[in-house]
Amino acid sequence: SQFIPSFRSLYPNIFQRVVVEELSESDCEQDDWDNANILDSSKSSSIDCIDDDFDDDDAFIDANIFQNRLQYLFQKLLRAISNPESPLFFFLDDLQWADCSSLRLLSSLVMGQDTDDNPMCVCFVGSYRSSEANINQSLVECIQSFEDSNAVLLTSISLDGLAKEGTCAMISSALKLPARLVRNLADVVHMKTLGNPLFVRTLLASMVDDQSLSYSFMTRRWMWDSKAIKLAPLPENIAIILTQKLRRMPREVQEALSIAACFGLVVDKECLKILSESSEFGGLLPHLDYAAQSGIVADHGSNYVFTHDLVQKAAYDLIPEESLDKTHFSLGLQIITPYSNERSTDELQLTSTTFIAIEQIIASRCREIPNPTFRAPLADFLVKAGERSIEMADFPLALKYITYGLDFLGGDEAWGSNFRLSLRLHEAACLACYLNVMPRQVMTFVGKIM
């Protein structure tokens, strides 16, 4: 993947040149642009965007206009960079975890491919776990709309676990033995794993670790005791196997993996480097390199990636539940401290690393900062993150960031000690509540500003 050119290098400033300039040059499209000009209103005071005759329906329409504008811009972008000679291909993994905004955007792109004389030449491939899809009702409705539409060519492919013959072939290839010799082992493995290829590999590795499967140098082949394997209390749940593999590792490696698991499936190395310089989380990188050699995580250059979400969950579960909040808070504070030291709030800049730190602090569910010197920098980071989220049309996330910023700064008590930042937070809170169609909360914040 390192040899594949980046999207930005292939299409520098494509969004500005192709989408925005096209819109500004089109008279009919300019009308839509003007009607949806919410970003401009976000630059002014939140009081200016509240009319005396505040109407819930008007707020709902304005929020929808913003969403429709974003969807329309993405459609224009894809039409500008795709053609029959160079079509685009998108693979979307784990759709069962997608939020409503992402699914609405996906639906607008898929359903809007053939709406004019310049169709998008795009193929979307999405994957999700059918066992978890029903939990996400928005995903169910999205798929149903594709199935009911005559404009979408939809192909559904169900990927079940390997059949017994497939499991037997996989083990035969791994052990370099004829299928007839491994069939009894394959039957046991298939029963335990239901044919999931990852689980088959994990179970075989655990059998090697406990020596129920071993290589014989005398016979020059893999050997196993079928009777012992059948009688052994092999765990039925593959997550237990993964946890046992983690717990057989050195304690320092386990601790490093549990810290990495706090960040999710993908762990940014830049954050880990900052943590490694602290006394509390020192030495993370060498231990994660050891875990990468064991197949628990994969080293992808600038990131470590857990090989599966069950592996990440098994590592995360190593942290005692009563210590989770404290761990998340300490991680976020350690990462964000270098960015806030010796800087005024006007100089603080948002980066991908500071966003990660903010998410860790929010994950701790902490609403108060014990050290008062960190309150203003954290609140400033959060209001900037909220304003950035508004620009990206992620209004619920923006409201969450701004609400935490108000709590961290000290609420109403901060007016006297930090007037400018408190005013900025309250104005941003007005706009965020307005865009989330929360009129009562808007008027509450307006009252505090007045």
mmCIF file of N, CA and C in Angstrom, residues 3-71:
data_model
loop_
_atom_site.group_PDB
_atom_site.id
_atom_site.type_symbol
_atom_site.label_atom_id
_atom_site.label_comp_id
_atom_site.label_asym_id
_atom_site.label_seq_id
_atom_site.Cartn_x
_atom_site.Cartn_y
_atom_site.Cartn_z
ATOM 1 N N PHE A 3 3.096 2.042 -1.988
ATOM 2 C CA PHE A 3 3.379 2.476 -3.351
ATOM 3 C C PHE A 3 2.151 3.065 -4.045
ATOM 4 N N ILE A 4 0.997 2.987 -3.397
ATOM 5 C CA ILE A 4 -0.220 3.533 -3.992
ATOM 6 C C ILE A 4 -0.271 5.030 -3.695
ATOM 7 N N PRO A 5 -0.384 5.886 -4.716
ATOM 8 C CA PRO A 5 -0.401 7.330 -4.456
ATOM 9 C C PRO A 5 -1.629 7.726 -3.659
ATOM 10 N N SER A 6 -1.453 8.731 -2.825
ATOM 11 C CA SER A 6 -2.563 9.180 -1.996
ATOM 12 C C SER A 6 -3.588 9.929 -2.836
ATOM 13 N N PHE A 7 -4.819 9.970 -2.324
ATOM 14 C CA PHE A 7 -5.902 10.674 -3.011
ATOM 15 C C PHE A 7 -5.547 12.152 -3.166
ATOM 16 N N ARG A 8 -4.936 12.729 -2.111
ATOM 17 C CA ARG A 8 -4.619 14.152 -2.148
ATOM 18 C C ARG A 8 -3.546 14.457 -3.175
ATOM 19 N N SER A 9 -2.545 13.551 -3.332
ATOM 20 C CA SER A 9 -1.496 13.800 -4.311
ATOM 21 C C SER A 9 -2.009 13.662 -5.740
ATOM 22 N N LEU A 10 -3.000 12.786 -5.932
ATOM 23 C CA LEU A 10 -3.568 12.621 -7.273
ATOM 24 C C LEU A 10 -4.475 13.788 -7.643
ATOM 25 N N TYR A 11 -5.222 14.290 -6.666
ATOM 26 C CA TYR A 11 -6.185 15.349 -6.929
ATOM 27 C C TYR A 11 -5.976 16.512 -5.958
ATOM 28 N N PRO A 12 -4.903 17.290 -6.123
ATOM 29 C CA PRO A 12 -4.664 18.414 -5.212
ATOM 30 C C PRO A 12 -5.757 19.456 -5.334
ATOM 31 N N ASN A 13 -6.292 19.870 -4.165
ATOM 32 C CA ASN A 13 -7.326 20.916 -4.122
ATOM 33 C C ASN A 13 -8.544 20.580 -4.981
ATOM 34 N N ILE A 14 -8.830 19.283 -5.156
ATOM 35 C CA ILE A 14 -9.920 18.884 -6.045
ATOM 36 C C ILE A 14 -11.266 19.377 -5.535
ATOM 37 N N PHE A 15 -11.427 19.365 -4.219
ATOM 38 C CA PHE A 15 -12.716 19.772 -3.666
ATOM 39 C C PHE A 15 -12.974 21.251 -3.944
ATOM 40 N N GLN A 16 -11.938 22.084 -3.770
ATOM 41 C CA GLN A 16 -12.099 23.508 -4.016
ATOM 42 C C GLN A 16 -12.275 23.807 -5.497
ATOM 43 N N ARG A 17 -11.446 23.169 -6.352
ATOM 44 C CA ARG A 17 -11.442 23.506 -7.770
ATOM 45 C C ARG A 17 -12.675 22.984 -8.500
ATOM 46 N N VAL A 18 -13.030 21.713 -8.232
ATOM 47 C CA VAL A 18 -14.087 21.084 -9.015
ATOM 48 C C VAL A 18 -15.460 21.346 -8.434
ATOM 49 N N VAL A 19 -15.582 21.208 -7.118
ATOM 50 C CA VAL A 19 -16.913 21.284 -6.521
ATOM 51 C C VAL A 19 -17.334 22.715 -6.236
ATOM 52 N N VAL A 20 -16.532 23.425 -5.444
ATOM 53 C CA VAL A 20 -16.936 24.756 -5.010
ATOM 54 C C VAL A 20 -17.005 25.718 -6.182
ATOM 55 N N GLU A 21 -15.998 25.674 -7.076
ATOM 56 C CA GLU A 21 -15.985 26.602 -8.199
ATOM 57 C C GLU A 21 -17.115 26.307 -9.173
ATOM 58 N N GLU A 22 -17.440 25.009 -9.362
ATOM 59 C CA GLU A 22 -18.568 24.679 -10.233
ATOM 60 C C GLU A 22 -19.866 25.229 -9.668
ATOM 61 N N LEU A 23 -19.987 25.118 -8.339
ATOM 62 C CA LEU A 23 -21.212 25.607 -7.731
ATOM 63 C C LEU A 23 -21.326 27.126 -7.857
ATOM 64 N N SER A 24 -20.207 27.795 -7.677
ATOM 65 C CA SER A 24 -20.250 29.249 -7.726
ATOM 66 C C SER A 24 -20.528 29.769 -9.126
ATOM 67 N N GLU A 25 -20.239 28.951 -10.161
ATOM 68 C CA GLU A 25 -20.438 29.388 -11.530
ATOM 69 C C GLU A 25 -21.814 29.044 -12.073
ATOM 70 N N SER A 26 -22.564 28.233 -11.340
ATOM 71 C CA SER A 26 -23.874 27.790 -11.828
ATOM 72 C C SER A 26 -24.969 28.598 -11.164
ATOM 73 N N ASP A 27 -25.827 29.240 -11.987
ATOM 74 C CA ASP A 27 -26.858 30.102 -11.432
ATOM 75 C C ASP A 27 -27.890 29.317 -10.645
ATOM 76 N N CYS A 28 -28.361 28.217 -11.216
ATOM 77 C CA CYS A 28 -29.408 27.452 -10.548
ATOM 78 C C CYS A 28 -28.877 26.805 -9.293
ATOM 79 N N GLU A 29 -27.620 26.363 -9.336
ATOM 80 C CA GLU A 29 -27.039 25.733 -8.157
ATOM 81 C C GLU A 29 -26.678 26.775 -7.114
ATOM 82 N N GLN A 30 -26.431 28.010 -7.560
ATOM 83 C CA GLN A 30 -26.098 29.062 -6.608
ATOM 84 C C GLN A 30 -27.260 29.339 -5.666
ATOM 85 N N ASP A 31 -28.491 29.204 -6.193
ATOM 86 C CA ASP A 31 -29.654 29.420 -5.332
ATOM 87 C C ASP A 31 -29.670 28.435 -4.194
ATOM 88 N N ASP A 32 -29.370 27.129 -4.508
ATOM 89 C CA ASP A 32 -29.328 26.116 -3.457
ATOM 90 C C ASP A 32 -28.216 26.420 -2.472
ATOM 91 N N TRP A 33 -27.090 26.891 -3.013
ATOM 92 C CA TRP A 33 -25.943 27.193 -2.148
ATOM 93 C C TRP A 33 -26.306 28.290 -1.148
ATOM 94 N N ASP A 34 -26.994 29.346 -1.646
ATOM 95 C CA ASP A 34 -27.354 30.461 -0.782
ATOM 96 C C ASP A 34 -28.354 30.036 0.278
ATOM 97 N N ASN A 35 -29.291 29.171 -0.127
ATOM 98 C CA ASN A 35 -30.297 28.716 0.828
ATOM 99 C C ASN A 35 -29.693 27.888 1.930
ATOM 100 N N ALA A 36 -28.569 27.232 1.629
ATOM 101 C CA ALA A 36 -27.949 26.337 2.620
ATOM 102 C C ALA A 36 -26.756 26.982 3.289
ATOM 103 N N ASN A 37 -26.682 28.317 3.278
ATOM 104 C CA ASN A 37 -25.474 29.004 3.751
ATOM 105 C C ASN A 37 -25.450 29.052 5.269
ATOM 106 N N ILE A 38 -25.263 27.911 5.856
ATOM 107 C CA ILE A 38 -25.248 27.824 7.317
ATOM 108 C C ILE A 38 -23.856 28.087 7.873
ATOM 109 N N LEU A 39 -22.850 27.692 7.102
ATOM 110 C CA LEU A 39 -21.491 27.897 7.600
ATOM 111 C C LEU A 39 -21.216 29.369 7.848
ATOM 112 N N ASP A 40 -21.705 30.241 6.953
ATOM 113 C CA ASP A 40 -21.466 31.659 7.142
ATOM 114 C C ASP A 40 -22.109 32.155 8.426
ATOM 115 N N SER A 41 -23.291 31.603 8.734
ATOM 116 C CA SER A 41 -23.970 32.048 9.939
ATOM 117 C C SER A 41 -23.257 31.606 11.183
ATOM 118 N N SER A 42 -22.457 30.511 11.073
ATOM 119 C CA SER A 42 -21.737 30.032 12.257
ATOM 120 C C SER A 42 -20.619 30.965 12.648
ATOM 121 N N LYS A 43 -20.214 31.877 11.729
ATOM 122 C CA LYS A 43 -19.121 32.778 12.053
ATOM 123 C C LYS A 43 -19.596 33.933 12.940
ATOM 124 N N SER A 44 -20.868 34.222 12.909
ATOM 125 C CA SER A 44 -21.391 35.306 13.713
ATOM 126 C C SER A 44 -21.860 34.784 15.050
ATOM 127 N N SER A 45 -22.263 35.698 15.894
ATOM 128 C CA SER A 45 -22.741 35.311 17.215
ATOM 129 C C SER A 45 -23.960 34.423 17.096
ATOM 130 N N SER A 46 -24.060 33.468 18.058
ATOM 131 C CA SER A 46 -25.191 32.551 18.005
ATOM 132 C C SER A 46 -26.505 33.279 18.223
ATOM 133 N N ILE A 47 -26.463 34.466 18.812
ATOM 134 C CA ILE A 47 -27.705 35.199 19.023
ATOM 135 C C ILE A 47 -28.292 35.644 17.699
ATOM 136 N N ASP A 48 -27.410 35.947 16.719
ATOM 137 C CA ASP A 48 -27.878 36.437 15.434
ATOM 138 C C ASP A 48 -28.682 35.400 14.674
ATOM 139 N N CYS A 49 -28.443 34.092 14.970
ATOM 140 C CA CYS A 49 -29.132 33.052 14.222
ATOM 141 C C CYS A 49 -30.429 32.629 14.896
ATOM 142 N N ILE A 50 -30.817 33.318 15.988
ATOM 143 C CA ILE A 50 -32.058 33.004 16.688
ATOM 144 C C ILE A 50 -33.059 34.119 16.441
ATOM 145 N N ASP A 51 -34.136 33.817 15.751
ATOM 146 C CA ASP A 51 -35.176 34.805 15.540
ATOM 147 C C ASP A 51 -36.078 34.867 16.765
ATOM 148 N N ASP A 52 -36.804 35.972 16.882
ATOM 149 C CA ASP A 52 -37.768 36.070 17.976
ATOM 150 C C ASP A 52 -38.848 35.006 17.840
ATOM 151 N N ASP A 53 -39.259 34.758 16.596
ATOM 152 C CA ASP A 53 -40.278 33.731 16.351
ATOM 153 C C ASP A 53 -39.583 32.428 16.017
ATOM 154 N N PHE A 54 -38.964 31.811 17.011
ATOM 155 C CA PHE A 54 -38.203 30.579 16.785
ATOM 156 C C PHE A 54 -39.156 29.436 16.514
ATOM 157 N N ASP A 55 -38.910 28.699 15.456
ATOM 158 C CA ASP A 55 -39.801 27.625 15.027
ATOM 159 C C ASP A 55 -39.004 26.335 14.940
ATOM 160 N N ASP A 56 -39.494 25.279 15.599
ATOM 161 C CA ASP A 56 -38.818 23.980 15.544
ATOM 162 C C ASP A 56 -38.696 23.486 14.116
ATOM 163 N N ASP A 57 -39.764 23.687 13.302
ATOM 164 C CA ASP A 57 -39.736 23.208 11.924
ATOM 165 C C ASP A 57 -38.663 23.915 11.118
ATOM 166 N N ASP A 58 -38.509 25.228 11.357
ATOM 167 C CA ASP A 58 -37.469 25.967 10.642
ATOM 168 C C ASP A 58 -36.093 25.429 10.972
ATOM 169 N N ALA A 59 -35.866 25.128 12.253
ATOM 170 C CA ALA A 59 -34.561 24.594 12.657
ATOM 171 C C ALA A 59 -34.312 23.249 12.019
ATOM 172 N N PHE A 60 -35.368 22.434 11.981
ATOM 173 C CA PHE A 60 -35.218 21.111 11.373
ATOM 174 C C PHE A 60 -34.898 21.231 9.890
ATOM 175 N N ILE A 61 -35.567 22.178 9.205
ATOM 176 C CA ILE A 61 -35.310 22.372 7.777
ATOM 177 C C ILE A 61 -33.884 22.844 7.543
ATOM 178 N N ASP A 62 -33.421 23.801 8.374
ATOM 179 C CA ASP A 62 -32.067 24.310 8.207
ATOM 180 C C ASP A 62 -31.033 23.214 8.395
ATOM 181 N N ALA A 63 -31.225 22.354 9.403
ATOM 182 C CA ALA A 63 -30.289 21.254 9.625
ATOM 183 C C ALA A 63 -30.293 20.294 8.442
ATOM 184 N N ASN A 64 -31.476 20.042 7.892
ATOM 185 C CA ASN A 64 -31.565 19.151 6.732
ATOM 186 C C ASN A 64 -30.895 19.770 5.509
ATOM 187 N N ILE A 65 -31.039 21.093 5.348
ATOM 188 C CA ILE A 65 -30.389 21.757 4.226
ATOM 189 C C ILE A 65 -28.880 21.585 4.312
ATOM 190 N N PHE A 66 -28.358 21.721 5.511
ATOM 191 C CA PHE A 66 -26.916 21.551 5.690
ATOM 192 C C PHE A 66 -26.488 20.146 5.303
ATOM 193 N N GLN A 67 -27.242 19.135 5.755
ATOM 194 C CA GLN A 67 -26.916 17.761 5.416
ATOM 195 C C GLN A 67 -27.030 17.521 3.911
ATOM 196 N N ASN A 68 -28.106 18.041 3.299
ATOM 197 C CA ASN A 68 -28.285 17.857 1.862
ATOM 198 C C ASN A 68 -27.184 18.539 1.068
ATOM 199 N N ARG A 69 -26.735 19.673 1.553
ATOM 200 C CA ARG A 69 -25.647 20.379 0.878
ATOM 201 C C ARG A 69 -24.379 19.540 0.882
ATOM 202 N N LEU A 70 -24.062 18.963 2.042
ATOM 203 C CA LEU A 70 -22.865 18.122 2.145
ATOM 204 C C LEU A 70 -22.968 16.917 1.211
ATOM 205 N N GLN A 71 -24.134 16.282 1.176
ATOM 206 C CA GLN A 71 -24.320 15.126 0.309
ATOM 207 C C GLN A 71 -24.185 15.510 -1.160
#
